mmCIF file of C-alpha atoms in Angstrom:
data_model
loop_
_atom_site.group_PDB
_atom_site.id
_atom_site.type_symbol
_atom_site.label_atom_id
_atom_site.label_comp_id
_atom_site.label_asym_id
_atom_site.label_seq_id
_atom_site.Cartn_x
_atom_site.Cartn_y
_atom_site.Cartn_z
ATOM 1 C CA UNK A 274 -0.849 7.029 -19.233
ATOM 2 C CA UNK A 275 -0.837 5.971 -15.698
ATOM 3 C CA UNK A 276 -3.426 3.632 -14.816
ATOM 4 C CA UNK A 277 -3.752 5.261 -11.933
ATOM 5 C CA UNK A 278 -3.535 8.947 -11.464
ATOM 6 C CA UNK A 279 -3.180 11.172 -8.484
ATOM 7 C CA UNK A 280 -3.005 15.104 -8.193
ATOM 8 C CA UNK A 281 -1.266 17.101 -6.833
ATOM 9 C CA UNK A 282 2.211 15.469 -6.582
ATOM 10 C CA UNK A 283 2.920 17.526 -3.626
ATOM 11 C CA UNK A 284 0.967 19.737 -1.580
ATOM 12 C CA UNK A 285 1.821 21.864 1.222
ATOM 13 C CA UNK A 286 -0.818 23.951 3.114
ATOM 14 C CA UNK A 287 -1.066 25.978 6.721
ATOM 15 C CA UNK A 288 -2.816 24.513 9.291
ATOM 16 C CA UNK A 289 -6.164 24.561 9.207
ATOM 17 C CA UNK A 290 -6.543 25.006 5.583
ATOM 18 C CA UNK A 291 -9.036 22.989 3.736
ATOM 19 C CA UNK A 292 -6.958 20.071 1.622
ATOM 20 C CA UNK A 293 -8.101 18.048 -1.651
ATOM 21 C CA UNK A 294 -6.728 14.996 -3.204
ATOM 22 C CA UNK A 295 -7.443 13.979 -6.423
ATOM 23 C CA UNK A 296 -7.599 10.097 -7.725
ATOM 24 C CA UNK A 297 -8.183 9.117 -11.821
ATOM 25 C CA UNK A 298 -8.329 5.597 -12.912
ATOM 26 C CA UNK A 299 -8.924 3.958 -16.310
ATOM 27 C CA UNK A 300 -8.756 0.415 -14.740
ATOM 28 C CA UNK A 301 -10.660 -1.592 -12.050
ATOM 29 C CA UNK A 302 -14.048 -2.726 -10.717
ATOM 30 C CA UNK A 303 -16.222 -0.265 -8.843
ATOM 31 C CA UNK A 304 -13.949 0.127 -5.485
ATOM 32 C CA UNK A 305 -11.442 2.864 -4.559
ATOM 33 C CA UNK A 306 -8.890 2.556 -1.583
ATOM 34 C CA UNK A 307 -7.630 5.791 0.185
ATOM 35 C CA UNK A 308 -4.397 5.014 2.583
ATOM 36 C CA UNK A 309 -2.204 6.962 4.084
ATOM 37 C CA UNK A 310 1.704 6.444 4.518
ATOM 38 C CA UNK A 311 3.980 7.886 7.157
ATOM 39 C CA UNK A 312 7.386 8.749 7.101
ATOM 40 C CA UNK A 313 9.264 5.139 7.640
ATOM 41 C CA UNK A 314 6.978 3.456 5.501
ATOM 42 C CA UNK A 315 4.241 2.482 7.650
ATOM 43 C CA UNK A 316 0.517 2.487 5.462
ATOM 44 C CA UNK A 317 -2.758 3.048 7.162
ATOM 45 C CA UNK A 318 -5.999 2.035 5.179
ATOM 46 C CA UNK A 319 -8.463 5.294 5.198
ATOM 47 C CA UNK A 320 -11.303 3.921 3.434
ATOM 48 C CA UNK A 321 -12.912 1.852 1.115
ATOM 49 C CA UNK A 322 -15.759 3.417 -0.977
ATOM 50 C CA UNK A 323 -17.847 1.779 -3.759
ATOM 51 C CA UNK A 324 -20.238 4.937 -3.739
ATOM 52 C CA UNK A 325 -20.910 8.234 -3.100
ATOM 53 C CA UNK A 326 -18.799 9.271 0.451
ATOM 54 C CA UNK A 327 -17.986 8.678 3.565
ATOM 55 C CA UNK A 328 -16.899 10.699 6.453
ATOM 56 C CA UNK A 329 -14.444 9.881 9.751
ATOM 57 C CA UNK A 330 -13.322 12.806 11.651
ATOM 58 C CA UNK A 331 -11.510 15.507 9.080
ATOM 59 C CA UNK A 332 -11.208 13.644 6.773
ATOM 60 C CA UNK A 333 -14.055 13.164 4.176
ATOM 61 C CA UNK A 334 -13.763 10.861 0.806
ATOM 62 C CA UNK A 335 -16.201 10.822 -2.215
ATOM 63 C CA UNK A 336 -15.916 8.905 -5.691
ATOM 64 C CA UNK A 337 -17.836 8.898 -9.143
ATOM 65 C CA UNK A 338 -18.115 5.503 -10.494
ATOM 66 C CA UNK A 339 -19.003 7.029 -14.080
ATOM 67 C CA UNK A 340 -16.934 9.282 -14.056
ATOM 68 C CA UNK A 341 -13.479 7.061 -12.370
ATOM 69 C CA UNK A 342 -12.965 9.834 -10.117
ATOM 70 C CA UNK A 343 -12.378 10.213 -6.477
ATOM 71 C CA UNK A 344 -11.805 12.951 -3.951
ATOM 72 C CA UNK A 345 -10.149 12.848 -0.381
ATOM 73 C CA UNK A 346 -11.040 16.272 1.122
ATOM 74 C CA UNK A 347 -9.187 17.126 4.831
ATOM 75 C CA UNK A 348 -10.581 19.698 6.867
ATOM 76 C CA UNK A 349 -9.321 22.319 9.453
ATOM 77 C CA UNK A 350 -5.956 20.276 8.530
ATOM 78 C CA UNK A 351 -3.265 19.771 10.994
ATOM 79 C CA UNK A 352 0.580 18.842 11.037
ATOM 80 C CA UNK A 353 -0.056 16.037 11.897
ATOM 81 C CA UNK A 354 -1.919 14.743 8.726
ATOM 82 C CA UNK A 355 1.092 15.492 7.356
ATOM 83 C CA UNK A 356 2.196 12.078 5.650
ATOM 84 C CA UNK A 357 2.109 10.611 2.244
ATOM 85 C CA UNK A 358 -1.737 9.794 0.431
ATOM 86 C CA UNK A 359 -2.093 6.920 -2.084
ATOM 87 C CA UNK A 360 -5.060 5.618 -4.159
ATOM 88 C CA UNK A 361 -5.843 2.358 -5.085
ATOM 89 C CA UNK A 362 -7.879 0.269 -7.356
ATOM 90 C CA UNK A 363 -8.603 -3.143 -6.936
ATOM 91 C CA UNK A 364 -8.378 -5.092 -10.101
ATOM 92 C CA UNK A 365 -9.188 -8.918 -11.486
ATOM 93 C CA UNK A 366 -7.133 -9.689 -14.278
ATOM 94 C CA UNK A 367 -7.089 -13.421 -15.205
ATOM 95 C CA UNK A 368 -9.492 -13.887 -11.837
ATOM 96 C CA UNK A 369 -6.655 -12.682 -9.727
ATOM 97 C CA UNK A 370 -7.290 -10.125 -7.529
ATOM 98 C CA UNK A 371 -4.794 -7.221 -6.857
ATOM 99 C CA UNK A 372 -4.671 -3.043 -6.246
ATOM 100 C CA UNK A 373 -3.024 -0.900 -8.456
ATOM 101 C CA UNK A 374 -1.516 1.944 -6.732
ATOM 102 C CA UNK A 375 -1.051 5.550 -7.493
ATOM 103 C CA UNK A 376 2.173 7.167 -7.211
ATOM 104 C CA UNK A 377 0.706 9.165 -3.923
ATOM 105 C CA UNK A 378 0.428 12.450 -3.134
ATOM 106 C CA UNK A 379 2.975 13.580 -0.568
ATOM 107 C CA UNK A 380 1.184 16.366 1.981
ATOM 108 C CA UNK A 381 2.985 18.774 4.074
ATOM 109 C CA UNK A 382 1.111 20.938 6.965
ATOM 110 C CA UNK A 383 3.194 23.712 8.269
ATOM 111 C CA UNK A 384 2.232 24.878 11.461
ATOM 112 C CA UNK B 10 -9.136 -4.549 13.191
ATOM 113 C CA UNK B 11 -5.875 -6.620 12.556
ATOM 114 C CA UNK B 12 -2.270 -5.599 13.086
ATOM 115 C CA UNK B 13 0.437 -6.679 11.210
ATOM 116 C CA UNK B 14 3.739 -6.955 12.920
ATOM 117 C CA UNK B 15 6.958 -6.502 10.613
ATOM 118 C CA UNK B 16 10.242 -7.445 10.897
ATOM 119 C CA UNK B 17 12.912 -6.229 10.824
ATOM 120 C CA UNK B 18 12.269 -2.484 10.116
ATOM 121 C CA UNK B 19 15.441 -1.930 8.384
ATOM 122 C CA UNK B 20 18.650 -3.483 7.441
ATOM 123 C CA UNK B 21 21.666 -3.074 5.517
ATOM 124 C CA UNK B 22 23.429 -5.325 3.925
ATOM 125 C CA UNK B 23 26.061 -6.968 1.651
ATOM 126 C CA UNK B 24 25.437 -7.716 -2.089
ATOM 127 C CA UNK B 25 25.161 -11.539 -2.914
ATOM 128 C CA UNK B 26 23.819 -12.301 0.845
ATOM 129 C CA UNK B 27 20.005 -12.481 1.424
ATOM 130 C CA UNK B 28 17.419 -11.260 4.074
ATOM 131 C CA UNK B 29 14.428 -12.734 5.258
ATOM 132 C CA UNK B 30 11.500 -10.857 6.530
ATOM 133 C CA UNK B 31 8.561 -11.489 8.590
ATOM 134 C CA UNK B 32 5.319 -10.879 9.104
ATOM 135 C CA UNK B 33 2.687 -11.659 11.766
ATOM 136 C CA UNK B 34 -0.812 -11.044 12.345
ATOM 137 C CA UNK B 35 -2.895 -11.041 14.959
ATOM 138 C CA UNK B 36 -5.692 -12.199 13.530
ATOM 139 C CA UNK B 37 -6.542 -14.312 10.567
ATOM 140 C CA UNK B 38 -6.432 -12.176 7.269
ATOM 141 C CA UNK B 39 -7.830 -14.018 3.755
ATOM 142 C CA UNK B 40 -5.128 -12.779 2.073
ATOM 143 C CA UNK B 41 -1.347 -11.716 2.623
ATOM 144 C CA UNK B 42 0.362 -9.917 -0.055
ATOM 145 C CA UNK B 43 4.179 -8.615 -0.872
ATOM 146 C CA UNK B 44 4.690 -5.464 -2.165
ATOM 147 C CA UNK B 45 7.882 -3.574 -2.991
ATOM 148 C CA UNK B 46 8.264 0.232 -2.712
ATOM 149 C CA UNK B 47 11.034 1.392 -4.929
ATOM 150 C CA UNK B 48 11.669 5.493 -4.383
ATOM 151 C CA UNK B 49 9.496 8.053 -5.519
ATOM 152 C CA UNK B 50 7.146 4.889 -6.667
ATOM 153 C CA UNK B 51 4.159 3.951 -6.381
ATOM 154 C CA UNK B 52 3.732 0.077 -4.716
ATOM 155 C CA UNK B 53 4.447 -2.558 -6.697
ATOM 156 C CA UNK B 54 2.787 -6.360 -5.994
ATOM 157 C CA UNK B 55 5.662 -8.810 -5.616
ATOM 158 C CA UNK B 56 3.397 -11.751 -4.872
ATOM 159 C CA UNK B 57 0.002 -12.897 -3.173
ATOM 160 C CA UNK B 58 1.340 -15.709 -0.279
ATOM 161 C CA UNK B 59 -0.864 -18.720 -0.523
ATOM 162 C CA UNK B 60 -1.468 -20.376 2.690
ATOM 163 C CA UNK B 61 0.466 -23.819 2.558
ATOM 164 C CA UNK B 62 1.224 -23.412 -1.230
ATOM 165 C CA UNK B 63 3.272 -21.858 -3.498
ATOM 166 C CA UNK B 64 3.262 -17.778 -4.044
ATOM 167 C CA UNK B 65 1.305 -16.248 -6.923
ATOM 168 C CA UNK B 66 4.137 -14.207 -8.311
ATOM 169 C CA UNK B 67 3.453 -11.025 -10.522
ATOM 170 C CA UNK B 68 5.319 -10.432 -13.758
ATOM 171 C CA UNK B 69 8.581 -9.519 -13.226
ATOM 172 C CA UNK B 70 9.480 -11.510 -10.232
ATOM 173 C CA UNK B 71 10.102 -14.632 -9.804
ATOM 174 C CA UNK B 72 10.303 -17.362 -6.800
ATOM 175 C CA UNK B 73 14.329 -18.043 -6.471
ATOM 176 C CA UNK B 74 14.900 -14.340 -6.464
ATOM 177 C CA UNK B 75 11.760 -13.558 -3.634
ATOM 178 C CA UNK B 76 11.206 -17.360 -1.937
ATOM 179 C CA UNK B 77 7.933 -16.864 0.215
ATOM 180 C CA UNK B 78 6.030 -18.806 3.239
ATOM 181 C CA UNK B 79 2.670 -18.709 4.030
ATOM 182 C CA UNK B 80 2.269 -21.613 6.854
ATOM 183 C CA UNK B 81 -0.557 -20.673 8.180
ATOM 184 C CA UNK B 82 -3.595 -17.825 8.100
ATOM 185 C CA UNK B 83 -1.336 -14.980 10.294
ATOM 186 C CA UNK B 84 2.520 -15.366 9.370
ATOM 187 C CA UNK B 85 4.192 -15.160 6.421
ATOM 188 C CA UNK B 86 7.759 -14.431 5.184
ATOM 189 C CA UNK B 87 9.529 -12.835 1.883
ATOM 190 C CA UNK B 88 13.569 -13.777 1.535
ATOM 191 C CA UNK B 89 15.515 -11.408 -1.148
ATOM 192 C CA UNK B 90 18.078 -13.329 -2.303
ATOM 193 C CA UNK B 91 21.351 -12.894 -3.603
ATOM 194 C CA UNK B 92 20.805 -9.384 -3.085
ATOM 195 C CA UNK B 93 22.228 -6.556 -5.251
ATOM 196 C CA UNK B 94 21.777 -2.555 -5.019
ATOM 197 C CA UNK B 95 18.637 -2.493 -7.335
ATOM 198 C CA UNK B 96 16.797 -4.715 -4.487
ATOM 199 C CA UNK B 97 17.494 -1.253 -2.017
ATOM 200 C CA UNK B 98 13.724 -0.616 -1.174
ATOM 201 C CA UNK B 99 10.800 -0.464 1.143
ATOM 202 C CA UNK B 100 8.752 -4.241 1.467
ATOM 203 C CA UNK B 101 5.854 -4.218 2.649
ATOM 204 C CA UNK B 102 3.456 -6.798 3.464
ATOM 205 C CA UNK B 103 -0.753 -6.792 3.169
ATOM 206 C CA UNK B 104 -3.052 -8.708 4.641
ATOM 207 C CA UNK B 105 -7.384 -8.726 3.834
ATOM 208 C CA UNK B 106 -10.144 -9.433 4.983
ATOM 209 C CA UNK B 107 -13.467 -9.267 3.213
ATOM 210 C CA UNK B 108 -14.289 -9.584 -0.644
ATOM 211 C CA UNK B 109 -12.254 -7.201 -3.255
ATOM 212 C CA UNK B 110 -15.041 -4.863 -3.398
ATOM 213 C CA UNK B 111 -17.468 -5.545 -0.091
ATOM 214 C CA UNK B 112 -16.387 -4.463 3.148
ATOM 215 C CA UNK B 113 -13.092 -5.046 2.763
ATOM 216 C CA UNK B 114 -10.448 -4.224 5.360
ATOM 217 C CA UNK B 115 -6.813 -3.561 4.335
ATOM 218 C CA UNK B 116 -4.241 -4.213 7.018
ATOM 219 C CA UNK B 117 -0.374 -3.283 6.410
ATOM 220 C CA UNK B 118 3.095 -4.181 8.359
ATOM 221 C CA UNK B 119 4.878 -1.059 8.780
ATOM 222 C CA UNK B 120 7.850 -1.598 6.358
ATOM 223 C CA UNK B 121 11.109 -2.831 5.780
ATOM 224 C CA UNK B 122 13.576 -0.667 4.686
ATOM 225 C CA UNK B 123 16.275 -2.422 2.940
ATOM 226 C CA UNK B 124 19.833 -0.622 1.544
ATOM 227 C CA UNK B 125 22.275 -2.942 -0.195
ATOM 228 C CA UNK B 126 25.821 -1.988 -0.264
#
């Protein structure tokens, strides 16, 4: 089992549909990344939650500490936000620090 | 919030020769990091780049195959060496700011896509 687990794999929606991400993890300390990655590689960090959710523009992300669950929800979507979505989970093993990844989840918006 | 520069953005090249890529910030990050993108993966850490020391290398990799620089707080560089086509990937580099779990700001160069013939 993946230490980190996203869902769905791939997901393709029209525009302005309303778009959720799922994130699992069975690792880490209470802190879940959200980034998004464009075609060509480039990786944007969305944000950073510890608790309950946060908000910028469409895009809103909540997380359940208890529970090692987290949710990136896009509204009225957009081609646009069309692009590759990745999880991540810090982690301190042997006082290191370091993210573990998901394997992303790899959106497409059709106009 | 900091920008990373990264360079080059792609390259192709022979087996047994090596490339070195860079990566500049424009403002001082805690931390730089390496990762690797193989396809279809997820990212994998190469190493953390220590600022005037040596790298913190994860399992599986190891300094004479991935030499890295750190000379100062906003430039760093990753050499694959003696290349073959398993090293055909996306690199990536990471920089910081902030604690692990506190405010912390993720920053990443735009990639490096690397096919080795």
């Amino acid at each position: 089992k993946n230490e980190v687990e996203q869902s769905p794999q791939n997901l393709t929606a029209q525009e302005g549909e309303f778009i959720t991400i799922n994130c699992s993890y069975s690792v880490g300390i209470s802190a879940l990344h959200w980034l998004q990655q464009h075609p060509g590689g480039g990786i944007v960090s969305l944000f950073m939650l510890s608790s309950g959710k946060k908000k910028h523009g469409r895009l809103i992300a909540t997380i359940n500490i208890q529970e090692k669950h987290s949710s990136l929800h896009i509204t009225a979507s957009h081609p646009r936000d069309s692009a590759v979505y990745i999880c991540a989970v810090p982690v301190i093993p042997g006082g290191s620090e370091k993210l573990v990844f998901g394997k992303g989840t790899k959106l497409t918006v059709n106009p | 919030s900091a920008v990373i520069s990264q360079k080059p953005s792609r390259d192709i090249c022979q087996r047994g020769t090596s490339l070195t890529i860079q990566c500049q910030v424009d403002s001082q990050v805690t931390m730089m990091f390496w990762y690797r993108q193989q396809p279809g993966q997820s990212l994998t850490l190469i190493a953390t780049a220590n600022q005037g020391s040596e790298a913190t290398y994860e399992s599986g990799f190891v300094i004479d195959k991935f030499p890295i620089s750190r000379p100062n707080l906003t430039f760093s560089t990753l050499t694959v060496s003696n290349m073959s086509p398993e090293d055909s990937s996306i690199y990536l580099c990471s920089g910081r700011t902030g604690g692990i779990t506190t405010n912390e700001k993720l920053f990443f160069g735009s990639g490096t896509q690397l096919s080795v013939l």
